[in-house]
Short mmCIF file of C-alpha atoms in Angstrom, two decimals:
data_model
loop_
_atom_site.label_atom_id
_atom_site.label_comp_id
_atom_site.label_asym_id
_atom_site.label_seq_id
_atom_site.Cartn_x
_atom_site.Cartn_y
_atom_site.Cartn_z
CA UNK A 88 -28.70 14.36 -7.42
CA UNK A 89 -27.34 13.45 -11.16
CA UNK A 90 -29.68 13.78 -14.17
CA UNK A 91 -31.90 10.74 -13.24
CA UNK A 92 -32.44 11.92 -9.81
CA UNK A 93 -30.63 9.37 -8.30
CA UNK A 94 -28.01 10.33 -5.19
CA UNK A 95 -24.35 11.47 -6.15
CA UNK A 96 -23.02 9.04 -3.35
CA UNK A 97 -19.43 9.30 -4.30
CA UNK A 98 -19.71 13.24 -4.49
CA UNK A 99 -20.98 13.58 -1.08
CA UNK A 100 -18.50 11.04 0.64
CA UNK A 101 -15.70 12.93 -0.89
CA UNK A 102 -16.68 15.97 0.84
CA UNK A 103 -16.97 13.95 4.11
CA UNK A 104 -13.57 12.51 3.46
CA UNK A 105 -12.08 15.81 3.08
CA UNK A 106 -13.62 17.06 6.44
CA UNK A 107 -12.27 14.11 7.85
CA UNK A 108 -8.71 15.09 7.28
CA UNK A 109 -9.17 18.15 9.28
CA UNK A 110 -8.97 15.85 12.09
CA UNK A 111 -5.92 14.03 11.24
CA UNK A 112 -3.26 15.33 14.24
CA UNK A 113 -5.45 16.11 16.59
CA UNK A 114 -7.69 12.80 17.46
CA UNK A 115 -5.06 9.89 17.59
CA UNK A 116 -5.71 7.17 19.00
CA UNK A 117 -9.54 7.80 17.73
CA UNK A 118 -10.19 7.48 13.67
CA UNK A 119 -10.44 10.85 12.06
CA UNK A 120 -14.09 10.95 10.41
CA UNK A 121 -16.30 13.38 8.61
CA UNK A 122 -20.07 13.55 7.78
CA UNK A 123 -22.19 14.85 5.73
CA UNK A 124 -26.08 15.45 5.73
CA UNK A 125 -27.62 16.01 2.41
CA UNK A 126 -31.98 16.53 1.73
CA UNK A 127 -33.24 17.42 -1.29
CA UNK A 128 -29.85 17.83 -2.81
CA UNK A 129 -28.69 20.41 -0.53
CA UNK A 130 -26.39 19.84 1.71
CA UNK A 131 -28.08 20.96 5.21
CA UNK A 132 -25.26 19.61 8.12
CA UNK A 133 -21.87 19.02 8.08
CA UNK A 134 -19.10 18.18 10.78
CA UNK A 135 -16.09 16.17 12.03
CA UNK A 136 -14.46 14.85 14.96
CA UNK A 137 -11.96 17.50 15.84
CA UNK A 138 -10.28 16.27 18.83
CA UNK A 139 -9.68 13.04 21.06
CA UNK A 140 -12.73 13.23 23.23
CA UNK A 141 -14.97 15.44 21.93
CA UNK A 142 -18.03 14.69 19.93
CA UNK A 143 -17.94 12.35 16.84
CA UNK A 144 -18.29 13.79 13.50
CA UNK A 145 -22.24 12.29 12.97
CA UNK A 146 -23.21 14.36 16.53
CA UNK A 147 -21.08 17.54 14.88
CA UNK A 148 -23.08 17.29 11.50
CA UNK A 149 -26.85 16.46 13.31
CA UNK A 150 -25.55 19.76 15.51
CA UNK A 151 -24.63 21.82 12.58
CA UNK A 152 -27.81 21.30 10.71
CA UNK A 153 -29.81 22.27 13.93
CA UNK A 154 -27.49 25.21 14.42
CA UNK A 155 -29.07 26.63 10.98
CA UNK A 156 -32.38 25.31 11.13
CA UNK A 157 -32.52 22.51 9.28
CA UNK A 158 -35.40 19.46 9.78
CA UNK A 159 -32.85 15.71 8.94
CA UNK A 160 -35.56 14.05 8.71
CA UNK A 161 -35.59 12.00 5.82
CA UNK A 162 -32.69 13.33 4.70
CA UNK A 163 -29.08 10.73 4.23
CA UNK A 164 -26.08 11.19 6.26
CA UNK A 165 -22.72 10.05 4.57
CA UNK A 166 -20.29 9.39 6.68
CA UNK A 167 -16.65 7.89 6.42
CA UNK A 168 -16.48 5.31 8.80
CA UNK A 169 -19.72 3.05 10.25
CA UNK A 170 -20.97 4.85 13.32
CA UNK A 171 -20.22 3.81 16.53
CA UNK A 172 -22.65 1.57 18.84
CA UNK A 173 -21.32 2.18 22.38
CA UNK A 174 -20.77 4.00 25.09
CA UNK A 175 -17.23 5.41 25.78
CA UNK A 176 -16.22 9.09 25.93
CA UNK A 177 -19.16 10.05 24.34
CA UNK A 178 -23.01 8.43 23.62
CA UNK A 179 -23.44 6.05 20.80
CA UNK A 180 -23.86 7.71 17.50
CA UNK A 181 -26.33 5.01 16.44
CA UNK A 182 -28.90 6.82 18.70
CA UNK A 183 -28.32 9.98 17.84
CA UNK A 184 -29.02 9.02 13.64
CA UNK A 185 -32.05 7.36 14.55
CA UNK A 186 -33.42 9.57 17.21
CA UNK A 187 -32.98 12.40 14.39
CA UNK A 188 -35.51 10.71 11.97
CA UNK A 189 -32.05 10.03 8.92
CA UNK A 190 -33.76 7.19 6.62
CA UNK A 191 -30.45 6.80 4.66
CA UNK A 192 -27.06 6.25 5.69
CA UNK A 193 -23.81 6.54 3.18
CA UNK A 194 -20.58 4.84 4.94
CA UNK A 195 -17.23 4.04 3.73
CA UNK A 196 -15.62 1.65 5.85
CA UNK A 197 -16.63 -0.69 8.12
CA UNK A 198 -15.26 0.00 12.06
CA UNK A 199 -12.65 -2.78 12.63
CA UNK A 200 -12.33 -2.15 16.06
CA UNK A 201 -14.82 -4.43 18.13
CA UNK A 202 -15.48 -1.88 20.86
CA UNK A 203 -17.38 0.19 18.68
CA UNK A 204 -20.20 -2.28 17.79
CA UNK A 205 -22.20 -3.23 14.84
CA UNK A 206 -23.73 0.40 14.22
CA UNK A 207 -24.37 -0.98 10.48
CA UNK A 208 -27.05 -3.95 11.64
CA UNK A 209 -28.49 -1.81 14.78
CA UNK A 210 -29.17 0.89 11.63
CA UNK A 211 -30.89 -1.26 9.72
CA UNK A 212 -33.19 -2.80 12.27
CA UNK A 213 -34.65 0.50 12.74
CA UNK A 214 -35.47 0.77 9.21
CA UNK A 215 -32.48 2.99 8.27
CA UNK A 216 -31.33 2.59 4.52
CA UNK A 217 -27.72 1.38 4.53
CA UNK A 218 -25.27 1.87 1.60
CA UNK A 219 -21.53 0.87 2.62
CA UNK A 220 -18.30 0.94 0.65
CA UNK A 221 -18.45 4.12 -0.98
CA UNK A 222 -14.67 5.14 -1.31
CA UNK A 223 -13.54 2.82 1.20
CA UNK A 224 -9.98 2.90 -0.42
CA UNK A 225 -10.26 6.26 -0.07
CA UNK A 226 -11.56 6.35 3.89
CA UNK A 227 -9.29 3.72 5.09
CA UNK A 228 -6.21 5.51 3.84
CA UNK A 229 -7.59 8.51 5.95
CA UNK A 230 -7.99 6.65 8.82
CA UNK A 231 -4.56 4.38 8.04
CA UNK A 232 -3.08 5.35 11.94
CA UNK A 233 -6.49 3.67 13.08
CA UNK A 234 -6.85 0.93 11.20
CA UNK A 235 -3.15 -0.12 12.01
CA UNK A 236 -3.58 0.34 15.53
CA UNK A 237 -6.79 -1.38 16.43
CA UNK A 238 -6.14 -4.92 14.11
CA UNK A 239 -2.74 -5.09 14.85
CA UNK A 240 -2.12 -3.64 18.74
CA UNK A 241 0.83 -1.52 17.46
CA UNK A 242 1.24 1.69 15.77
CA UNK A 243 1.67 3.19 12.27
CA UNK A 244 5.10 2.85 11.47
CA UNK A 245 7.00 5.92 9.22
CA UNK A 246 10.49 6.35 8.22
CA UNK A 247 12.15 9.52 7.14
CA UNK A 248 15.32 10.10 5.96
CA UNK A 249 16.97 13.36 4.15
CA UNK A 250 19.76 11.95 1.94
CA UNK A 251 22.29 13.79 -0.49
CA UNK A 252 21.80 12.06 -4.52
CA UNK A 253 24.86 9.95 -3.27
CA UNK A 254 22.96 8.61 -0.72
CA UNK A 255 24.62 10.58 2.29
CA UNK A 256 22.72 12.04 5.66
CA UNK A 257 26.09 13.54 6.96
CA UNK A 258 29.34 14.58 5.90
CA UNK A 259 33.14 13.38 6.85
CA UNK A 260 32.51 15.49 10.09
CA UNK A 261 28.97 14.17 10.60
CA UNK A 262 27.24 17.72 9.97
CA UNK A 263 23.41 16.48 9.13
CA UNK A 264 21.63 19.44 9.43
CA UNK A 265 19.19 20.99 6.77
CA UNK A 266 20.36 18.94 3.55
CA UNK A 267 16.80 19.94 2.22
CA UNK A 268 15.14 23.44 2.47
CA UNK A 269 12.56 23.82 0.24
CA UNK A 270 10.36 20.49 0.86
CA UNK A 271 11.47 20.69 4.84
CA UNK A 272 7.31 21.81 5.14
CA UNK A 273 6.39 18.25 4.31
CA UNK A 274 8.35 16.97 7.62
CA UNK A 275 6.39 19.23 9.74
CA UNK A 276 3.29 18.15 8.10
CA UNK A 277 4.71 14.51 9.17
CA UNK A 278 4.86 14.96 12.16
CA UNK A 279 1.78 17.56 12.42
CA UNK A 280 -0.13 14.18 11.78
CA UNK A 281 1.92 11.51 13.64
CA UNK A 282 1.32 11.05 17.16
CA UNK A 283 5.21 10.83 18.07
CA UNK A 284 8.65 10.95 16.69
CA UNK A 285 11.11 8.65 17.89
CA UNK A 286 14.79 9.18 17.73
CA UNK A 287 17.96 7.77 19.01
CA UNK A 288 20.01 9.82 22.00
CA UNK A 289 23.07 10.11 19.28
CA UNK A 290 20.72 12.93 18.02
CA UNK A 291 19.63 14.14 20.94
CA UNK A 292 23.05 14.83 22.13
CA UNK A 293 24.80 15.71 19.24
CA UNK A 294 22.08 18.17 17.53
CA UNK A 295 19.45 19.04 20.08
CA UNK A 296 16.57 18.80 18.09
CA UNK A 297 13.21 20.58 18.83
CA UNK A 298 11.06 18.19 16.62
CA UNK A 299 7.86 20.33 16.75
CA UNK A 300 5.71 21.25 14.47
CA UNK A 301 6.55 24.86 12.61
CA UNK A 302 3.57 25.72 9.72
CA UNK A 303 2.82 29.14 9.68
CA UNK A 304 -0.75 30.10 9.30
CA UNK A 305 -2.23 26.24 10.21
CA UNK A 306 -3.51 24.93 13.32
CA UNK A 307 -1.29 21.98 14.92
CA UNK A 308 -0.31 19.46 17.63
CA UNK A 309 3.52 18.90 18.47
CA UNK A 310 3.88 15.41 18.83
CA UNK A 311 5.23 13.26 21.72
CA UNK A 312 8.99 12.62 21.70
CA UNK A 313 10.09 8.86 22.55
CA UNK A 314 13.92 8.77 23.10
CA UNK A 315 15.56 5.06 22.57
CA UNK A 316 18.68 5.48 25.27
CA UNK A 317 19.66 2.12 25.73
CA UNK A 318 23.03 3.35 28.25
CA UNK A 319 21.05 6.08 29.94
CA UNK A 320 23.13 9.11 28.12
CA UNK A 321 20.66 11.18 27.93
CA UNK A 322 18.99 10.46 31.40
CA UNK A 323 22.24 10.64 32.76
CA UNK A 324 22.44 14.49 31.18
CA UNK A 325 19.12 15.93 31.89
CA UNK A 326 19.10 14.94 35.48
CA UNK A 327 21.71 17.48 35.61
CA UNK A 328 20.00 20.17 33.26
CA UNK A 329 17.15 19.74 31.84
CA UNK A 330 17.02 23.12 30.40
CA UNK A 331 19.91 22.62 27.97
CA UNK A 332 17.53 20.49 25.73
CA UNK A 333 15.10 21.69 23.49
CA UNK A 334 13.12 18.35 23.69
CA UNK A 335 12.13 19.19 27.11
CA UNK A 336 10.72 22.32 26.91
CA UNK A 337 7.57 22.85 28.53
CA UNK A 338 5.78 25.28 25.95
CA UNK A 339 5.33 22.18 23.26
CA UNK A 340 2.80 20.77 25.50
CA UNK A 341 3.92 16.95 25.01
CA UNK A 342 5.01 13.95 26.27
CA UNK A 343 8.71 12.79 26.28
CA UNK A 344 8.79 9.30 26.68
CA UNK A 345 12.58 7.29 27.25
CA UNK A 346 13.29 3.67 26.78
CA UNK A 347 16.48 3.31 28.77
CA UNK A 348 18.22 -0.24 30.12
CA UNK A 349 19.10 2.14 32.86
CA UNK A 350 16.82 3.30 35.82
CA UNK A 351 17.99 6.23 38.02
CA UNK A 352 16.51 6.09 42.11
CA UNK A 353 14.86 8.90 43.24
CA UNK A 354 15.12 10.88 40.54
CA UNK A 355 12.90 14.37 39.90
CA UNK A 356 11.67 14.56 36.45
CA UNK A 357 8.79 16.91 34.84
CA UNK A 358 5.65 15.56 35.01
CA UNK A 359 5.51 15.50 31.09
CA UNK A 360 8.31 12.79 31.35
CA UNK A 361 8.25 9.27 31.58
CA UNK A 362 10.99 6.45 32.19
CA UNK A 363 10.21 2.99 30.59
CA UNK A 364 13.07 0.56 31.57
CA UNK A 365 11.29 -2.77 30.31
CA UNK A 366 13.44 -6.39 29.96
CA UNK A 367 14.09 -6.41 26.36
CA UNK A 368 14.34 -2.94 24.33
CA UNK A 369 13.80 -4.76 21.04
CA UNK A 370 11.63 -2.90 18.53
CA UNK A 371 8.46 -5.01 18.92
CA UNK A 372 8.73 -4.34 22.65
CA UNK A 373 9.05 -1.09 22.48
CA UNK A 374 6.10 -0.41 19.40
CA UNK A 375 4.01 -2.77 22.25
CA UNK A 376 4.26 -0.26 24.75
CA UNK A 377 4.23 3.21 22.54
CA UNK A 378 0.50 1.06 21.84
CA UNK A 379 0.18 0.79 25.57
CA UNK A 380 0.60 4.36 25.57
CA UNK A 381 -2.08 5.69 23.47
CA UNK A 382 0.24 6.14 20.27
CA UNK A 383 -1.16 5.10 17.19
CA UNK A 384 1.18 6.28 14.95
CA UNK A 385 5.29 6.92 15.12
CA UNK A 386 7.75 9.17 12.37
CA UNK A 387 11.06 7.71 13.06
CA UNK A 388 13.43 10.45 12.62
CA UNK A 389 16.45 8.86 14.08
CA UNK A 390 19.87 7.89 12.62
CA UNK A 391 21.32 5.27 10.51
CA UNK A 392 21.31 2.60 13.20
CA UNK A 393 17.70 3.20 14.41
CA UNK A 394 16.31 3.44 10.67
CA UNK A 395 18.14 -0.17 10.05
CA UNK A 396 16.18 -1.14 13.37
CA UNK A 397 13.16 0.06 12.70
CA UNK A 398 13.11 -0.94 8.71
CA UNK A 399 11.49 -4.65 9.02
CA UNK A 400 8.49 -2.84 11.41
CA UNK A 401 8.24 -0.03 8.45
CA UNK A 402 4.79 0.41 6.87
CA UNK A 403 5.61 3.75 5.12
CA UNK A 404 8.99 5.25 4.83
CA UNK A 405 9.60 9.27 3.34
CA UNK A 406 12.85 9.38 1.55
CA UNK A 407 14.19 13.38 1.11
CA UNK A 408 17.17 13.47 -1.24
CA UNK A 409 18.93 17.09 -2.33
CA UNK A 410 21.28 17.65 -5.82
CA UNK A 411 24.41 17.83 -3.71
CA UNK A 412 27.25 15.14 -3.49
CA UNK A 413 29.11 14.75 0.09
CA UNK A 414 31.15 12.16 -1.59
CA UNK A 415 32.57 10.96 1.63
CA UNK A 416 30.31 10.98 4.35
CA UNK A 417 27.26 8.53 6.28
CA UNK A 418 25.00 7.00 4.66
CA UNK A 419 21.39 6.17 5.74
CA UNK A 420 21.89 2.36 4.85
CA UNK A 421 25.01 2.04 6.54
CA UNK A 422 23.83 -0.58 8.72
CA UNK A 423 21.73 -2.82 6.71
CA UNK A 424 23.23 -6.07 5.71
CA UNK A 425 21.81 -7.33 2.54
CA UNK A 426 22.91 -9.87 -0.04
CA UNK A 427 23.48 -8.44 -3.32
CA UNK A 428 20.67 -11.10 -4.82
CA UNK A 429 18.19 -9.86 -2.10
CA UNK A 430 19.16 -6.25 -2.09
CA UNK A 431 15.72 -5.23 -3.49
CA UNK A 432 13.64 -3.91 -0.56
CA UNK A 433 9.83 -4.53 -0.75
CA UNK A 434 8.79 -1.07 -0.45
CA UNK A 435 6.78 0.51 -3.72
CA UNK A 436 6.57 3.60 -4.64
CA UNK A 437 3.60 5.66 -3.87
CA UNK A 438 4.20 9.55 -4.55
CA UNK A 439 7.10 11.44 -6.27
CA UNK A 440 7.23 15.64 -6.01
CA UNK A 441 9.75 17.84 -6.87
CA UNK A 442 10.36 20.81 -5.43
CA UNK A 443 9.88 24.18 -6.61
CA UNK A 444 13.51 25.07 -7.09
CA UNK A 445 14.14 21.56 -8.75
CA UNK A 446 17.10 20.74 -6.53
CA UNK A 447 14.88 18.71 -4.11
CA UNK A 448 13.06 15.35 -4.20
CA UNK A 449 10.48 13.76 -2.18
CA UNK A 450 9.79 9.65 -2.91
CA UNK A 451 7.71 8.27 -0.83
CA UNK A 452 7.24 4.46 -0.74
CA UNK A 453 4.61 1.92 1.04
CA UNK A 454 5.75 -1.83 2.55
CA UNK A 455 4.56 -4.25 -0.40
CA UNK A 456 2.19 -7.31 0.74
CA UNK A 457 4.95 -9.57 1.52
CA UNK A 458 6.61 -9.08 5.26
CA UNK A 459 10.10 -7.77 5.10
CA UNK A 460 12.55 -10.57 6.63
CA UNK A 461 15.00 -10.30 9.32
CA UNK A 462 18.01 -10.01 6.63
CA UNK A 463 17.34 -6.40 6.43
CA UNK A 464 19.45 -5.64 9.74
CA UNK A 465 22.62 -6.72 11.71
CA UNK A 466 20.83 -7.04 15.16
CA UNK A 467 17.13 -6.13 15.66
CA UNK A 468 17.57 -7.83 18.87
CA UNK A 469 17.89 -4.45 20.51
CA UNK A 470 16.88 -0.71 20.03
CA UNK A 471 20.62 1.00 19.61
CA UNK A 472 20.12 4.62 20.41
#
């Protein structure tokens, strides 16, 4: 309560939203959400949906007030996004608010997604208070994976790059590796979040990557791998041994999904891997069937020819750039094709850090409102792993 007595709305919702982020990794394709149960100025419940499946974060905060002996009735539940009215993995959340005896309910955002119901008007027609757009800015960047997914029927769509101040991602010999140290953290927190990384087979060949997740002292998912292997290279290899690639490696408890023009008969592969051979291995195809999949969200860590690719499809993209000079070398852009009158790209700039040994950058940058045109790349016709 503020000094009239009158409910600190935006307080309360920030705490939900930062509850809400605890989520972020772990319930793709679901929204991460938070909630918070406030009477008398106290808060009395709080919770969040931890993981795809389990119980939404309005059932986690009703629980956690219970759990300590707390009576919600009459008391106002801010939550970050509008409760759900249906059944799927778990009971409608609607019920469970009014069932409790809540007279007041905070939200954020609206639920775009149809499935879900209009939790706001059933609410209200029980004679539950409703109060929406309280940091919904704020709730729908949270939940940007989600929102993404569900109104578009394709994922969240992030490019990284690590680039030298001459804009180079490998040197005369095509060494790539570790051009940044220091801010290397905020890549595993990429893809800690993301629900896969996608790369070409050049770089699975040539640098056997791991692409998990390595934060000491935090609790994370890896993410699924998709591989875009247009000639079937790398199918062609790990038919014969598997074990030779870190991508395949059974502790990271993840998928590996491959997009490959070729399809190899009677074939054993681990369980954990899947073939996709579809007609066209154009980039809308294949961000129509990562969908398919359950992915709501993809960090494109691949080369110069797949970041060209994948550029026009971009919502986000994480540029890494390190105070050394390869002079001669390959550079991230080498595959655009842009008039020098059009050579502005319609990404923004969101967020600039600097590292703490001043040699390291971080820009990151968010797709303007206009659509990014075709001119951007040679051939987006198809995927070229």
């Amino acid at each position: 309560m503020n000094k009239l007595g009158v409910p600190n709305d935006e307080f309360y919702m920030k705490i939900a939203l930062r509850l809400a982020k605890k989520g972020l990794g772990f319930v793709n394709s679901n929204p991460p959400v938070g909630a918070v149960i406030v009477k008398g100025g106290n808060i009395i419940g709080k919770g969040y949906h931890t993981r795809f499946g389990a119980l939404h974060a309005e059932r986690e905060a009703l629980l956690d007030a219970k759990k300590n002996g707390f009576d919600v009735s009459g008391a106002t539940m801010y939550v970050t996004l509008e409760p759900c009215d249906h059944y799927g993995k778990t009971p409608p959340c609607t019920d469970a608010i009014i069932e409790s005896g809540i007279k007041r309910v905070v939200i954020a955002a609206k639920d775009p997604n149809p499935v879900s119901g209009d939790g706001i008007k059933k609410l209200m027609k029980n004679g539950i208070e409703v109060k929406v757009g309280v940091l919904e800015n704020e709730a729908k960047e949270v939940a940007k994976f989600f929102f993404k997914y569900v109104t578009t029927g394709l994922p969240y769509v992030t490019l990284k790059y690590a680039s030298t101040l001459d804009g180079k991602i490998a040197d005369k010999i095509a060494n790539s590796k570790w051009i940044t140290q220091e801010l290397r953290s905020e890549v595993h927190k990429l893809r800690s979040i993301h629900k896969a990384v996608l790369i070409g087979a050049e770089t699975v060949l040539k640098d056997n990557p791991m692409l998990n997740v390595r934060l000491p002292k935090r609790k994370f998912r890896n993410p699924d791998v998709v591989v875009l292997d247009e000639n079937g290279r790398v199918l062609k290899r790990i038919i014969s041994d598997t074990d030779k690639f870190e991508l395949f490696n059974p502790d990271y408890q993840r998928r590996v999904i491959i997009f490959s023009s070729k399809h190899y008969q009677n074939v054993e592969l681990p369980e954990y891997v899947k073939v996709k051979t579809p007609e066209s291995l154009s980039v809308e195809n294949i961000l129509k069937e990562l969908a398919r999949e359950g992915i709501d969200s993809v960090l494109i860590e691949g080369g110069a020819s797949v970041f060209s690719q994948f550029l026009p499809y971009a919502d986000e993209i994480y540029g890494f750039y390190a105070t050394k000079i390869f002079g001669k070398g390959k550079s991230i852009f080498q595959h655009l094709s842009i008039p020098i009158e059009e050579s502005e790209i319609p990404f923004e700039i969101q967020k600039i850090r600097i590292a703490k040994n001043r040699k390291e950058l971080m820009v990151v940058m968010r797709k303007c409102s206009q659509e990014l045109s075709s001119m951007y790349v040679k051939d987006t016709s198809m995927v070229k792993g």
